[in-house]
CSV table of C-alpha atoms in Angstrom, one decimal:
chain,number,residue,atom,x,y,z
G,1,UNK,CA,0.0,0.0,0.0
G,2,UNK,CA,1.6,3.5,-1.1
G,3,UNK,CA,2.0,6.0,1.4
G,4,UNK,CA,0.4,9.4,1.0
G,5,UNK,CA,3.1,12.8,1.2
G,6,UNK,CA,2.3,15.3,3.3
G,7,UNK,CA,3.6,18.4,2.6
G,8,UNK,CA,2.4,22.0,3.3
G,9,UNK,CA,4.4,25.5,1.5
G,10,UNK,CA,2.7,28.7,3.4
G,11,UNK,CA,3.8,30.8,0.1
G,12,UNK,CA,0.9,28.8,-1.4
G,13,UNK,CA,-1.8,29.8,0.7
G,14,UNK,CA,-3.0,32.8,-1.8
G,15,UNK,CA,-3.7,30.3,-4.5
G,16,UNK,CA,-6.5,27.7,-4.1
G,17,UNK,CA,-5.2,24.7,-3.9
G,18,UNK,CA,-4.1,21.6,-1.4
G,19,UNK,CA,-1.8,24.3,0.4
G,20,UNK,CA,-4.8,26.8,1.1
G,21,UNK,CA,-7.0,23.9,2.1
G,22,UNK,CA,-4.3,22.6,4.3
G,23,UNK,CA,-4.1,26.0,5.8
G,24,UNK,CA,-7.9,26.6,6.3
G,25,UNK,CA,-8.0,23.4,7.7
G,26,UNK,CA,-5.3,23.9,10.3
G,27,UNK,CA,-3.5,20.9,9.3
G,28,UNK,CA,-0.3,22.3,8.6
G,29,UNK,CA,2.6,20.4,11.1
G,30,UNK,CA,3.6,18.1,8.2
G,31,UNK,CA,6.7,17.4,9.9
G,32,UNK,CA,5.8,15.1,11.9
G,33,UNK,CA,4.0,13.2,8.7
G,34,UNK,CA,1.1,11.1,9.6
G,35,UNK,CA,1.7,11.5,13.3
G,36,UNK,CA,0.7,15.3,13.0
G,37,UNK,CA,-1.0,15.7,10.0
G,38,UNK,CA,-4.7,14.6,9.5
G,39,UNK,CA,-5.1,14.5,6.0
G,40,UNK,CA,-2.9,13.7,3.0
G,41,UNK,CA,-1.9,15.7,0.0
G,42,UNK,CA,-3.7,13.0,-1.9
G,43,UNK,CA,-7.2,13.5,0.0
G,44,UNK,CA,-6.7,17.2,-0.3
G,45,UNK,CA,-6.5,16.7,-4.0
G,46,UNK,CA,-8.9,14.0,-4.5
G,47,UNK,CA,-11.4,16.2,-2.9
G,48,UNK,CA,-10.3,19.4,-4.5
G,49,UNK,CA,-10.9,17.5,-7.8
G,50,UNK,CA,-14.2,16.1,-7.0
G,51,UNK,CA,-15.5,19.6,-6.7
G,52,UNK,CA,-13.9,21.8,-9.1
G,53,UNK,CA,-16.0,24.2,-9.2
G,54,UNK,CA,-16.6,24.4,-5.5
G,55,UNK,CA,-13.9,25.0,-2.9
G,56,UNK,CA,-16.6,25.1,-0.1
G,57,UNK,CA,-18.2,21.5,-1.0
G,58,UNK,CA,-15.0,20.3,-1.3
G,59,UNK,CA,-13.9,21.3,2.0
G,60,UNK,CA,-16.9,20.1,3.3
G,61,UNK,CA,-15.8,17.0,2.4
G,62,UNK,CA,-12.6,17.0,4.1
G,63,UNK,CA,-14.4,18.3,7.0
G,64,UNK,CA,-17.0,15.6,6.8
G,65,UNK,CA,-13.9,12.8,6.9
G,66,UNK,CA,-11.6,15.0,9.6
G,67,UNK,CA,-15.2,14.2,11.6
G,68,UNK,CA,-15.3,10.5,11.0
G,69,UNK,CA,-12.3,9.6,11.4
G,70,UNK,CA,-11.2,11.9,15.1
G,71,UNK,CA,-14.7,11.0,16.5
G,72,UNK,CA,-13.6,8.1,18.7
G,73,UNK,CA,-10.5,10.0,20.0
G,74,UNK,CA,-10.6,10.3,23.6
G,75,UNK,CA,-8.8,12.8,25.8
G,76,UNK,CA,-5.6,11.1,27.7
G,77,UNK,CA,-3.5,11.9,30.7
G,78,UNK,CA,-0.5,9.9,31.4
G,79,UNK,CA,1.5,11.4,34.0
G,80,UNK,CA,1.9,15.1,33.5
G,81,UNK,CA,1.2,15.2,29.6
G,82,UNK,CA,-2.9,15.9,28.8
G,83,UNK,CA,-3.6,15.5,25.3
G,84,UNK,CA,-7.3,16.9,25.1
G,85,UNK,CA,-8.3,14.8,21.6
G,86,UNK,CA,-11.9,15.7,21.8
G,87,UNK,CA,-11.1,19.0,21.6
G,88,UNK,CA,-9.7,19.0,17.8
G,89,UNK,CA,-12.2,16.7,16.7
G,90,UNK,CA,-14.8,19.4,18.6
G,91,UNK,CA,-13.1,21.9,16.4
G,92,UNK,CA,-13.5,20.2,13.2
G,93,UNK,CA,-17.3,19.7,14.1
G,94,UNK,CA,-17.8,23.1,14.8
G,95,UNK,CA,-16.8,24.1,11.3
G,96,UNK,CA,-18.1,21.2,9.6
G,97,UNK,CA,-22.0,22.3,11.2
G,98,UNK,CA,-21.1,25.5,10.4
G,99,UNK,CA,-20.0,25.2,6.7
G,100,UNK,CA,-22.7,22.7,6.0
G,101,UNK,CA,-25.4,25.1,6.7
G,102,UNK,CA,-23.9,27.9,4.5
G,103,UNK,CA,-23.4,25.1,1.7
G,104,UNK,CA,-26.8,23.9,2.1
G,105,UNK,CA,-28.7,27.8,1.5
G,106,UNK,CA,-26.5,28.6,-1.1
G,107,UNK,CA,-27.9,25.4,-2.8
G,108,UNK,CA,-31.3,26.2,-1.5
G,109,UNK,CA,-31.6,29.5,-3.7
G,110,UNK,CA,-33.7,29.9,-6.7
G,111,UNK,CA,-32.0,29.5,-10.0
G,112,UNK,CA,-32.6,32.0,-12.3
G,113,UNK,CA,-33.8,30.6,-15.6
G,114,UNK,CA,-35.4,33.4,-17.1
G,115,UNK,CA,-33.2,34.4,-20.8
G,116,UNK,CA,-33.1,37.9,-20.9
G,117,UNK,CA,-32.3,37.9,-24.7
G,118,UNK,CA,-35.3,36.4,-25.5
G,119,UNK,CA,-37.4,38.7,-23.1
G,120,UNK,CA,-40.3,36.3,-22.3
G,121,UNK,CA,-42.6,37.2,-19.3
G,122,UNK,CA,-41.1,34.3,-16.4
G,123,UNK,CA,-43.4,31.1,-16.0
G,124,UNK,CA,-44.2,31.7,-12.6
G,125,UNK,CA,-46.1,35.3,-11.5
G,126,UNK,CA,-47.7,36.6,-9.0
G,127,UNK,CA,-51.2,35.9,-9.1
G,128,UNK,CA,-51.0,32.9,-11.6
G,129,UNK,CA,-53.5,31.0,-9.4
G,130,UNK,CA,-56.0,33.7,-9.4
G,131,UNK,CA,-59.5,33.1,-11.2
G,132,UNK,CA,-60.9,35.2,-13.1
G,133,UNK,CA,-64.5,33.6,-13.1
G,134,UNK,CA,-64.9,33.9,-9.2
G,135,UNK,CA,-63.6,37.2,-9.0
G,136,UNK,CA,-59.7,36.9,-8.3
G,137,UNK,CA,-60.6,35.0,-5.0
């Protein structure tokens, strides 16, 4: 089974792409490799690819895995060290809730169908219900 790289260049950030994402993400101590880093530059990609058009869905879906995945971490004390797991997958949540709402309305908005070079009234009016023979009741 191939390994995935993991590797993060801050000059990149202004430029969508796997180093932005990274950086939005917070997983950026690539040092460390898969001890530090959540995601590979392969899932990054794969993900970026699978929504080109849409850098929000895409995230979204590196949220939605970052959730999965860190959702059975526990918090651990041993001796003096505390790692507080929880708390990064709590993170991750946060902005996963969050990012899935604003995904979700801007899909929720009407599409504008109407072809303003042909200038045709639009199908749906105000009032299109109405009848005429009962009055307009």
């Amino acid at each position: 089974m191939a390994k995935g790289a993991y590797t993060y260049n801050p000059a990149n950030v202004k430029e969508p792409g796997k180093d932005r994402m990274r950086f939005e993400l917070g997983d950026v101590m690539v040092d460390g490799l898969s001890d530090t880093t959540a995601l590979t530059d392969e899932e990054i990609q794969a993900a970026i690819d699978t929504y080109p058009k849409s850098w929000k869905r895409a995230k979204l879906m590196l949220l939605e895995s970052l959730c999965r995945r860190f959702a059975y971490e526990v918090n651990t004390k041993t001796g003096p060290l505390t790692l507080e797991l929880q708390e990064r997958a709590k993170l991750w949540r946060e902005d996963y809730e969050k990012l899935k709402k604003e995904v979700s309305a801007e899909s929720c908005s009407i599409p504008q169908f109407r072809n303003a070079s042909q200038n045709k009234p639009p199908y749906f009016y105000t009032g299109m219900q109405r009848n005429e023979r009962t009055g307009g009741r």
